[in-house]
Coordinates of C-alpha atoms in Angstrom, one line a residue:
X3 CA 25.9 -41.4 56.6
X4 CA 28.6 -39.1 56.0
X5 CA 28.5 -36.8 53.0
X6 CA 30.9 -37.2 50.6
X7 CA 33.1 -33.7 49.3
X8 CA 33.9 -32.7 45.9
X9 CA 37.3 -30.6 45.0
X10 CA 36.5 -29.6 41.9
X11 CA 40.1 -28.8 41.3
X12 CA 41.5 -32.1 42.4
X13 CA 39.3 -33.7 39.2
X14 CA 41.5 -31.2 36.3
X15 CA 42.9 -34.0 34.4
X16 CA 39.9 -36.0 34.7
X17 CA 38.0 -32.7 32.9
X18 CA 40.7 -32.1 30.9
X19 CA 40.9 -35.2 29.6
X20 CA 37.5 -35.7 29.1
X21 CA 36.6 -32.5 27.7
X22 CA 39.3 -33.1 24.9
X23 CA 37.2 -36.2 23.6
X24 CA 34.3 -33.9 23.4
X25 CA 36.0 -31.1 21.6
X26 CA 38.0 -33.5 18.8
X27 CA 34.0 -34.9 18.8
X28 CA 33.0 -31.1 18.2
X29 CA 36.0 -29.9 15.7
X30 CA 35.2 -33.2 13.3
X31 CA 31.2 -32.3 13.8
X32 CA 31.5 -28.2 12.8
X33 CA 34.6 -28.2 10.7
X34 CA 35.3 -31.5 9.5
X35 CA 39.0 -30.7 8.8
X36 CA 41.8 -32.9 10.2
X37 CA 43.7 -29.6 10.8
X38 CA 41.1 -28.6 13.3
X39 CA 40.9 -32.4 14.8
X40 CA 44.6 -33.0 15.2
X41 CA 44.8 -29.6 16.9
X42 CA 41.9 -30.7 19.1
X43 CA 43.6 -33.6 20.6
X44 CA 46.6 -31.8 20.8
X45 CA 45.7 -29.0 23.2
X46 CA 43.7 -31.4 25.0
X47 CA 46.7 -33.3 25.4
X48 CA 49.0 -30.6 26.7
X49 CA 46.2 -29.3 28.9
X50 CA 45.5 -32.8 30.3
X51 CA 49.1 -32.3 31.6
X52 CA 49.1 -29.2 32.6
X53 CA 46.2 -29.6 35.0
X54 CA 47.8 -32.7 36.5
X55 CA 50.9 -30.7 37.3
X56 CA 48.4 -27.9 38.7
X57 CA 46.9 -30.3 41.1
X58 CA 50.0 -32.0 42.0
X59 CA 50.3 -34.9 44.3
X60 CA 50.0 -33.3 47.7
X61 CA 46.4 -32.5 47.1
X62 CA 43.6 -34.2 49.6
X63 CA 41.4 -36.2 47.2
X64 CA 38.0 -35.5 46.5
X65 CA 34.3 -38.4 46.5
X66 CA 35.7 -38.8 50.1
X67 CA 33.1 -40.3 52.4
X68 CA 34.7 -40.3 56.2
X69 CA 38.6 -41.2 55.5
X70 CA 38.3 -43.0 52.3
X71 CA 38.9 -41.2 48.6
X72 CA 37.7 -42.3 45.3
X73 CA 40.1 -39.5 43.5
X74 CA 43.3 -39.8 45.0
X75 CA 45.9 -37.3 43.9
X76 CA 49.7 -38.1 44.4
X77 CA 52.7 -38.1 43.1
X78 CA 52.7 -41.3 41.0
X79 CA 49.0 -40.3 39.2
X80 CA 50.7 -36.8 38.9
X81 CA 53.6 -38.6 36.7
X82 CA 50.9 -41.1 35.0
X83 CA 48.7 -38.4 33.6
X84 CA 51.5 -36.6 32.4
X85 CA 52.7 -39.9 30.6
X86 CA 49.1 -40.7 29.4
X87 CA 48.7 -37.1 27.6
X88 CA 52.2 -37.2 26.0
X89 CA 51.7 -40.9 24.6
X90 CA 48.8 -39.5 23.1
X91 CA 49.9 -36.9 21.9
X92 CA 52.9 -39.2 20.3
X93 CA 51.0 -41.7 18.7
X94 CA 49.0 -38.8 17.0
X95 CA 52.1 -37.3 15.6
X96 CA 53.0 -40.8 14.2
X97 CA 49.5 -41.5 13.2
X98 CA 49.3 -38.3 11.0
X99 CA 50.7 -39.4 7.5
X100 CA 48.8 -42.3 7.5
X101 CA 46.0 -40.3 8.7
X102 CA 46.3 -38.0 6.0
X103 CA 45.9 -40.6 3.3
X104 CA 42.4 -41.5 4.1
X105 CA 43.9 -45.1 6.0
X106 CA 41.1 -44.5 8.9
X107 CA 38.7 -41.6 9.7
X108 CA 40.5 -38.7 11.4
X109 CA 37.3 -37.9 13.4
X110 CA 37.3 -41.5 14.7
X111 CA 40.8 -41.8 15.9
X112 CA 41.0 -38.7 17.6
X113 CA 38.4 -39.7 19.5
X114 CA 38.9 -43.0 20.7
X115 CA 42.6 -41.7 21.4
X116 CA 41.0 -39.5 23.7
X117 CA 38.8 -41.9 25.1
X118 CA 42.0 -44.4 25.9
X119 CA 43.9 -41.2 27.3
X120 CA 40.8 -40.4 29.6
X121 CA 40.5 -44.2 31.3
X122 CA 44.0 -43.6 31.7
X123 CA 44.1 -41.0 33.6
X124 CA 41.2 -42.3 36.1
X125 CA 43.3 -45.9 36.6
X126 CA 46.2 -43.0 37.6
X127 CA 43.5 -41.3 40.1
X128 CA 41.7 -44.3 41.6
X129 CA 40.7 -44.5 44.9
X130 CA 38.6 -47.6 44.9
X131 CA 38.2 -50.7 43.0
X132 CA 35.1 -49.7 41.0
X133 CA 36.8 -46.7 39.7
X134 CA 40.0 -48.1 39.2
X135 CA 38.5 -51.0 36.8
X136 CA 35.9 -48.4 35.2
X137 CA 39.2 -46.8 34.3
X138 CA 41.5 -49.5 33.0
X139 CA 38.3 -50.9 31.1
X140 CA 37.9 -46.9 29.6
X141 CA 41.2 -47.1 28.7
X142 CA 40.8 -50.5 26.8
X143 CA 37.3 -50.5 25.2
X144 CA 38.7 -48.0 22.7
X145 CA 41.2 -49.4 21.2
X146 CA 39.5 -52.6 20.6
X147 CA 38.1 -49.9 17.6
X148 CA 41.4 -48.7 17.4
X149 CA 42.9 -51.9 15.9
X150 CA 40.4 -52.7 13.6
X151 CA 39.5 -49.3 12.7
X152 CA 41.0 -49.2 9.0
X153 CA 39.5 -47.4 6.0
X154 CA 40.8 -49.2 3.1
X155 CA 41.9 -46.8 0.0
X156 CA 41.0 -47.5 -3.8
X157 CA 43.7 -50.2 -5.4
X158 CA 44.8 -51.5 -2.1
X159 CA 44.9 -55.4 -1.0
X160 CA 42.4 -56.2 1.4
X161 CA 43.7 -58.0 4.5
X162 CA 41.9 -59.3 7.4
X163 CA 44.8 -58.9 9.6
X164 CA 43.9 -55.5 11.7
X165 CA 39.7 -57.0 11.7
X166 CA 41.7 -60.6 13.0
X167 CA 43.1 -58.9 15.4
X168 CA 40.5 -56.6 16.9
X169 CA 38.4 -59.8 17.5
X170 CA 41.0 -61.9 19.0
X171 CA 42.2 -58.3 21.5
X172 CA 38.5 -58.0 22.3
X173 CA 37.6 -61.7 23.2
X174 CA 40.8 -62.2 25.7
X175 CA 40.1 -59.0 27.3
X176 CA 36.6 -60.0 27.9
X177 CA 37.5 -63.1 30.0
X178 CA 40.1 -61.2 31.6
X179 CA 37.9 -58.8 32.3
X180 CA 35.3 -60.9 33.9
X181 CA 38.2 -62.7 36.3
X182 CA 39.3 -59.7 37.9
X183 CA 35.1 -58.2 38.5
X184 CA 34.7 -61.3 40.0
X185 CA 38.3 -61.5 42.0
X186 CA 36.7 -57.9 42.9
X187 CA 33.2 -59.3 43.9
X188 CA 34.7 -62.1 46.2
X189 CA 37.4 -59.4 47.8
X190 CA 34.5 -57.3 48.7
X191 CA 32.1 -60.3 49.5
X192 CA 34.6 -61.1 52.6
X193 CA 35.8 -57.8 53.4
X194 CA 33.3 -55.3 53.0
X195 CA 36.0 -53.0 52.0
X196 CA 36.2 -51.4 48.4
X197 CA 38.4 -48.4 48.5
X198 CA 42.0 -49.3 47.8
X199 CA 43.5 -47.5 51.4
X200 CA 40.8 -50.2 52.9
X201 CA 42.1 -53.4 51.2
X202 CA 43.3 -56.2 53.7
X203 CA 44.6 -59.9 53.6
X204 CA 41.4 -62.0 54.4
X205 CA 41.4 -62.9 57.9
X206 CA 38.9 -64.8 59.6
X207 CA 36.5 -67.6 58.7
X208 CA 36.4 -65.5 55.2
X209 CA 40.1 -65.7 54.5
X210 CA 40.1 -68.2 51.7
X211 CA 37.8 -66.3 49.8
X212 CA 39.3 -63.2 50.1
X213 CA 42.5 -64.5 49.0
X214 CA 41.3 -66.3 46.2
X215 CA 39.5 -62.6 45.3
X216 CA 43.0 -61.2 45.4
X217 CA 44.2 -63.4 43.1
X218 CA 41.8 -63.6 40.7
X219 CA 42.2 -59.8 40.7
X220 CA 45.8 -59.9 40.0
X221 CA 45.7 -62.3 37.2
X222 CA 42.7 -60.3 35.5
X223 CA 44.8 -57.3 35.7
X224 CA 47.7 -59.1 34.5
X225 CA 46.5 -59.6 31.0
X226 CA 46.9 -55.6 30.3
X227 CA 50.8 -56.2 30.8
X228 CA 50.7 -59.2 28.7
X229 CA 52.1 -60.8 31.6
X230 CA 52.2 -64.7 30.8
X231 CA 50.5 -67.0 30.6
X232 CA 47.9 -64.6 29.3
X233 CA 50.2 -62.9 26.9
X234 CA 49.3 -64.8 23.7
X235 CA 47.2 -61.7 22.4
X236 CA 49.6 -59.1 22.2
X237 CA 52.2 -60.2 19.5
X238 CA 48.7 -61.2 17.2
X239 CA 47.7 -57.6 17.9
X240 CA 50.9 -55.4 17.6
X241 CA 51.2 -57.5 14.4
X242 CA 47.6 -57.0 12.8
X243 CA 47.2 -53.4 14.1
X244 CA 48.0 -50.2 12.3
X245 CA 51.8 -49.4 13.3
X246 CA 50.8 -46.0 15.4
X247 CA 48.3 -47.8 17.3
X248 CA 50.4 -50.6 18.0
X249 CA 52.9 -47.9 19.8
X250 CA 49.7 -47.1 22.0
X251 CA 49.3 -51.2 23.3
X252 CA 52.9 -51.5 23.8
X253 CA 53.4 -48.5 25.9
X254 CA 50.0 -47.2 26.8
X255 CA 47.8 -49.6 27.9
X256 CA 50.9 -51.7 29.5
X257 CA 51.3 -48.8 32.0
X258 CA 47.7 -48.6 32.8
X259 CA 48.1 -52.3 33.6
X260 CA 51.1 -51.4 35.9
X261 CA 49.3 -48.8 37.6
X262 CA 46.6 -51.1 38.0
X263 CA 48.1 -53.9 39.6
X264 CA 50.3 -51.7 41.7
X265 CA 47.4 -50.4 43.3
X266 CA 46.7 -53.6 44.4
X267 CA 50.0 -55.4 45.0
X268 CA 51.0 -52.1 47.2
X269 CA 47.9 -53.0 49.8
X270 CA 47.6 -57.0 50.0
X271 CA 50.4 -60.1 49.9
X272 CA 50.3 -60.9 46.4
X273 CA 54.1 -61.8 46.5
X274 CA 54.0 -65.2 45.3
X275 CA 52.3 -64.6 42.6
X276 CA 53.5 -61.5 41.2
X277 CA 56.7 -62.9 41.1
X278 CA 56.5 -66.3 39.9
X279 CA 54.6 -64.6 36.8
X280 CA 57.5 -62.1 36.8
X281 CA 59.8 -64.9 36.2
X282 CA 57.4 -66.7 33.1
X283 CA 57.3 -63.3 31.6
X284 CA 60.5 -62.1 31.9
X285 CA 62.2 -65.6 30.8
X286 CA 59.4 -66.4 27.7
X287 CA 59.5 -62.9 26.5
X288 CA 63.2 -63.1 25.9
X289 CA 63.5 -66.5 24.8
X290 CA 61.0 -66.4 22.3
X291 CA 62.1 -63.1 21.0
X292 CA 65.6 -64.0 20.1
X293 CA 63.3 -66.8 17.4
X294 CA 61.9 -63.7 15.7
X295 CA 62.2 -62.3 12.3
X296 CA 59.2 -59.4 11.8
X297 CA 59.4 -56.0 13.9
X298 CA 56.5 -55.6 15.7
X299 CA 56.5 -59.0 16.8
X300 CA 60.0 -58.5 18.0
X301 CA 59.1 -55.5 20.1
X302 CA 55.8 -57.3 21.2
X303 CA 57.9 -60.3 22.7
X304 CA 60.5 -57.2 23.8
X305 CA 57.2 -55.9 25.7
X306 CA 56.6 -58.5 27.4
X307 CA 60.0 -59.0 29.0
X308 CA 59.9 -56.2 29.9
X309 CA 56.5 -56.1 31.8
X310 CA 58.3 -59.2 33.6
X311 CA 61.0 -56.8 35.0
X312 CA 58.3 -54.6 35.8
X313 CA 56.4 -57.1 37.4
X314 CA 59.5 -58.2 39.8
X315 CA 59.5 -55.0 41.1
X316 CA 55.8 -55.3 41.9
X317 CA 56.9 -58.6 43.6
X318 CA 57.9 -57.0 46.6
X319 CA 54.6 -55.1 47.2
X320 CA 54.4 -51.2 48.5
X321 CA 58.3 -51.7 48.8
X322 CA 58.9 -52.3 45.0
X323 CA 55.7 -49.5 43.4
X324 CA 58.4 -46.6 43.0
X325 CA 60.8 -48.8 41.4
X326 CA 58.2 -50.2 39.0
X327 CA 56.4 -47.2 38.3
X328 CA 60.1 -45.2 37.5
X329 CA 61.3 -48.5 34.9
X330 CA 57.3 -48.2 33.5
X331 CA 58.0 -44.2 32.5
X332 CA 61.0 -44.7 31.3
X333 CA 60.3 -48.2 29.2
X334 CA 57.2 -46.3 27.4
X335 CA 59.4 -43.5 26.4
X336 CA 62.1 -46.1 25.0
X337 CA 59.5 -47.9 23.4
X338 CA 57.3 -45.2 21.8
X339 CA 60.9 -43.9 20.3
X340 CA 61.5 -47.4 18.9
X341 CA 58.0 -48.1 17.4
X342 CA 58.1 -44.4 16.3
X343 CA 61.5 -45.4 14.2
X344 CA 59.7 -48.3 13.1
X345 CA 56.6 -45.5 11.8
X346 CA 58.9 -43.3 10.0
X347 CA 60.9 -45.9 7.9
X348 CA 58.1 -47.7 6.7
X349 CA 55.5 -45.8 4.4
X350 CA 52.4 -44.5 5.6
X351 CA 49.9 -47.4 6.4
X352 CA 52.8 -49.9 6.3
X353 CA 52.9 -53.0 8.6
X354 CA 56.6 -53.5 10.2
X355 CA 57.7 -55.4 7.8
X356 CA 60.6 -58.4 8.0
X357 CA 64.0 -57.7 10.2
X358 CA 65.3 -58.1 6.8
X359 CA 63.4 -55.1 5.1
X360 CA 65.9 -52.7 8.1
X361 CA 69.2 -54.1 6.3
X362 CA 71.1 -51.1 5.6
X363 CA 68.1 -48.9 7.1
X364 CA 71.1 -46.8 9.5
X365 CA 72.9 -45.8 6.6
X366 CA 70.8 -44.5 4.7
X367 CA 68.7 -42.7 7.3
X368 CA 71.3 -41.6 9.7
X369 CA 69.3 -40.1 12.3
X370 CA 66.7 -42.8 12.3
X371 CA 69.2 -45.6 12.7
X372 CA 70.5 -43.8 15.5
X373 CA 67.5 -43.2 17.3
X374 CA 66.6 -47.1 17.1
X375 CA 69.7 -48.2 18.4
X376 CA 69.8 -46.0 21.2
X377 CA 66.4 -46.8 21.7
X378 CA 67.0 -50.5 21.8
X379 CA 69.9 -49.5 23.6
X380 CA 67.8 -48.4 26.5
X381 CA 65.3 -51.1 26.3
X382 CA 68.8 -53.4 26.6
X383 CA 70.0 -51.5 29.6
X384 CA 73.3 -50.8 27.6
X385 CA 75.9 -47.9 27.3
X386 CA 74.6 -45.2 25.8
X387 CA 71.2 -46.1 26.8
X388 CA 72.2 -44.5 30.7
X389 CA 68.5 -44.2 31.2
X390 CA 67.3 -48.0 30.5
X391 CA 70.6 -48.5 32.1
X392 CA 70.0 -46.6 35.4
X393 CA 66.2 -48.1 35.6
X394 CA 67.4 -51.6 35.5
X395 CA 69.8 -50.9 38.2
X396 CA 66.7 -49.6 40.2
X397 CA 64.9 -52.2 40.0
X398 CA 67.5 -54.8 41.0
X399 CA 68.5 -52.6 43.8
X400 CA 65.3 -52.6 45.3
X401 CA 65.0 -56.5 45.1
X402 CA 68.3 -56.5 47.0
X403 CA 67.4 -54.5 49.8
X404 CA 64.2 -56.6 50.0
X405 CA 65.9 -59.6 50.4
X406 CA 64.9 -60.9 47.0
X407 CA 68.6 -61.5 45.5
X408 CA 67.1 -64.6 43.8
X409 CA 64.6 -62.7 41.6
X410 CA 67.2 -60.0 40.9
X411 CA 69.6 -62.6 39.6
X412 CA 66.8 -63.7 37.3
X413 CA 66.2 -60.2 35.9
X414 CA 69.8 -60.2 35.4
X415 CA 70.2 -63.2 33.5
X416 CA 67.4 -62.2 31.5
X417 CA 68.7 -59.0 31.0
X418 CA 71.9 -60.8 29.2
X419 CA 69.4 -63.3 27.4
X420 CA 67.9 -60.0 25.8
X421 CA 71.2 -58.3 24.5
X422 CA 71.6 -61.1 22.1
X423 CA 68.4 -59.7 19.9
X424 CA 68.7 -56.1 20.7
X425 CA 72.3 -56.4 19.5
X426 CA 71.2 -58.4 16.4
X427 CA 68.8 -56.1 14.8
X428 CA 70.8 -52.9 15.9
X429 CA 74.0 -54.5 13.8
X430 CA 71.8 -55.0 11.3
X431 CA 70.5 -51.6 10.7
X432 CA 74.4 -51.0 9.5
X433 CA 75.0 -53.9 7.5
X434 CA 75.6 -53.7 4.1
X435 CA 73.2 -55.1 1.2
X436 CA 74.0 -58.7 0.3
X437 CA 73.9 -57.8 -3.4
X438 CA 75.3 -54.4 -4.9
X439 CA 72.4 -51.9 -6.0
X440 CA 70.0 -53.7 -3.2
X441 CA 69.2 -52.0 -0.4
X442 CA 66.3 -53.1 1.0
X443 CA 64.5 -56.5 0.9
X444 CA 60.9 -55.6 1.8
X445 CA 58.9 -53.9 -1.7
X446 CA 57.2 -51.3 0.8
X447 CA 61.1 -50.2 2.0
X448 CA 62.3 -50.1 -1.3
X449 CA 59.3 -47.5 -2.4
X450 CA 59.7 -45.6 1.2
X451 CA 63.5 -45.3 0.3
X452 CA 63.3 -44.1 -3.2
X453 CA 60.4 -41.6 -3.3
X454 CA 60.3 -38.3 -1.2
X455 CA 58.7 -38.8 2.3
X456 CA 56.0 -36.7 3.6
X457 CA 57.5 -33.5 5.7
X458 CA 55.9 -35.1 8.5
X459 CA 57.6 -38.4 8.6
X460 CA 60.8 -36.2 8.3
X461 CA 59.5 -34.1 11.2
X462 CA 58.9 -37.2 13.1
X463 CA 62.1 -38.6 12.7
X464 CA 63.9 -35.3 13.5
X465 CA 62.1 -35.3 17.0
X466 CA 63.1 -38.7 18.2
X467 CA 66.2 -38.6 17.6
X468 CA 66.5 -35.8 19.7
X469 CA 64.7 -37.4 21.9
X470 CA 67.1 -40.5 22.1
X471 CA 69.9 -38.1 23.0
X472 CA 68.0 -36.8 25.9
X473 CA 67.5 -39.9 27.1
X474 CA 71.0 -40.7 26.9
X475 CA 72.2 -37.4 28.3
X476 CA 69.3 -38.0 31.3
X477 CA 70.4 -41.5 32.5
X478 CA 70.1 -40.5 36.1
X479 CA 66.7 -39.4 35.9
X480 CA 65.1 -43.1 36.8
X481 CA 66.7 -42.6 40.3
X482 CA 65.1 -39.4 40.5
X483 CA 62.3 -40.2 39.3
X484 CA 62.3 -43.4 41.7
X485 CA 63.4 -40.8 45.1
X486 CA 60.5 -38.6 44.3
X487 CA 57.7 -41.4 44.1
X488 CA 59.1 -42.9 47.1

């Protein structure tokens, strides 16, 4: 039996990571300040990136037994981590107002923030199966808590919705948890072979049962992208969970999903499948999102169209990974800017309220209406959005140079299917009030509009905007993105 090495180096973000859940666990244990815990996760954060840039993605991996790694750097889990820390590190800065008014324990959050941002980075490293569902399960677990997890202050309603919730994102996950251990078990129980560079299409007298492993597998992993048919948690969830953590499902947790399956689709023929549930979740996403009228579930059926343009790229195996990993960067950074909008114009601990509470929102927060329309922009793959734009384009390039015109006339369509409610709710940001003196429909808008707002929400706002205009001015930056993943 060959010993197996260890580069200590290679495992950085892995420490990193994991180290920043046990120092946000020390800073709430010695100084019980949120100053000291929100600075905690912070510098983990940046230092969880830093050491994935250290390590890069040219280093040899380390649990290596003969030719096989468990901890695979490259260039892809180089970007992930990256991603992983700064979502993190987002969500905190959107989670702080509410945060400061008592909404959960700031202790808590922090750590199962952490937690998530840890699994994360493992599905980004993952050599084998066992790690790579260990990770996407790290990733998870936490933020069943993270839903749920709401402190309720003195002379406030008491609503089930975020408990509701918690349940029915734990319960799913469980069975789709179990589908892909077992598509796992029965992969392995006709191959013998467990690390991901080992995976092969069943041959032999065992090829039925590999291939029904493979499958199982993919659908399992499927549910983290909300990919349907086993998308009917996510629009209960964004909607029940605190605003902040329902940025971290829609971006977070969908691109460990991504990452997951990629790992997968990238070794064995799971063509047929990934793309006819490209096509369901591309096509039900959109339709059913032009039929909504609250926020979050808006961008939770926007979330899931998207994860079917995502999962067209995947369609097309190793060919299609860059593509889909470049669209999956760039869709998380549109969408954490657009739920981040969403943060800052509601008042701390808010839900999203009704499309009708944003009438009239752009005008009178400038710089917040803009940020939300280029954001949707993006999302829409429309001028000035360059970068949604450009990643769109990348993705139906690559299907055409597969031979898969078919599919990227689909994505297409749907793509035009989309505009009508991206267009809808951006117009309305500028519309004026139906009745003069009114501004806002929603009671929790009217208050957020008429009393000060915390410097932080301010702050926040400031720093996605700018944002937005970076991602306009960087609209080729998917293609580059996409040449150096390639």
């Amino acid at each position: 039996m060959t010993a197996q090495t260890v580069d200590h180096v290679s495992l950085l973000p892995l420490y990193a990571a994991a180290g920043t859940a046990v120092l946000v666990l020390l800073a709430d244990l010695l100084f019980a300040s949120r100053a000291a815990i929100f600075g905690a996760l912070t510098s983990g954060g940046i230092a969880t990136a830093a050491g994935a840039i250290v390590v890069g993605g040219s280093r040899v991996g380390t649990f290596c037994a003969a030719s096989s790694c468990s901890w695979v750097p490259s260039p892809l889990a180089m970007v992930a981590a990256v991603v992983f820390a700064g979502l993190t590190v987002g969500v905190l800065g959107l989670s702080v107002p509410s945060l400061r008014l008592g909404t959960a324990p700031a202790g808590e959050f922090c750590f199962l923030l952490a937690c998530s941002m840890t699994g994360g980075v493992v599905v980004g490293y993952a050599g084998d199966l066992i790690t790579l569902i260990v990770g996407v399960e790290t990733l998870t677990l936490p933020l069943y808590l993270l839903v749920g997890l709401r402190r309720f202050v003195p002379g406030e309603k008491v609503s089930t919705a975020s408990a509701s919730a918690s349940v029915t994102f734990f319960l799913i996950s469980v069975i789709s948890t179990a589908i892909a251990l077992l598509g796992a078990a029965l992969n392995y129980a006709a191959t013998g072979a467990l690390h991901l560079d080992r995976l092969v299409d069943g041959v032999g007298p065992f090829a039925p049962v590999a291939n029904a492993g493979v499958a199982l597998l993919v659908i399992g992993l499927a549910f983290k992208v909300a990919a349907v048919p086993l998308h009917a948690w996510a629009p209960a969830t964004y909607e029940g969970a605190p605003l902040p953590v329902a940025a971290y499902l829609s971006t977070a947790s969908k691109l460990g999903g991504v990452l997951a399956l990629a790992a997968i689709v990238a070794r064995v023929d799971a063509a047929a499948l990934t793309g006819v549930l490209a096509v369901l979740t591309m096509t039900v996403g959109n339709l059913v999102a032009l039929r909504q009228t609250r926020m979050v579930r808006l961008l939770a059926w926007s979330s899931i169209a998207q994860a079917g343009y995502i999962l067209a790229a995947l369609a097309l195996g190793g060919a299609g990974v860059a593509a889909a990993a470049a669209y999956s960067v760039f869709f998380v950074v549109l969408e954490l800017i657009a739920f981040g909008v969403v943060v800052a114009l509601r008042p701390p601990g808010a839900d999203g309220g009704s499309l009708l509470a944003y009438r009239g929102a752009g005008r009178r927060s400038p710089w917040l209406g803009a940020a939300l329309v280029l954001a949707f922009a993006g999302l829409a793959g429309l001028p000035p959005g360059l970068a949604g734009l450009f990643a769109k384009v990348t993705v139906v390039d690559a299907l055409i140079d597969n031979g898969h015109g078919w599919l990227a006339g689909v994505v297409a369509l749907n793509a035009v299917i989309g505009l009508a409610y991206y267009v809808r709710v951006s117009a309305l940001l500028y519309t004026k009030p139906e009745a003069p003196g009114i501004s806002v429909v929603d009671p929790a808008l009217l208050e957020a509009a008429t009393h000060p707002r915390l410097p932080v929400s301010r702050a926040v706002g400031f720093v996605l905007a700018a944002a937005s205009l970076v991602a306009v001015a960087l609209g080729f930056a998917p293609q580059l993105l996409f040449d150096a993943l390639s």
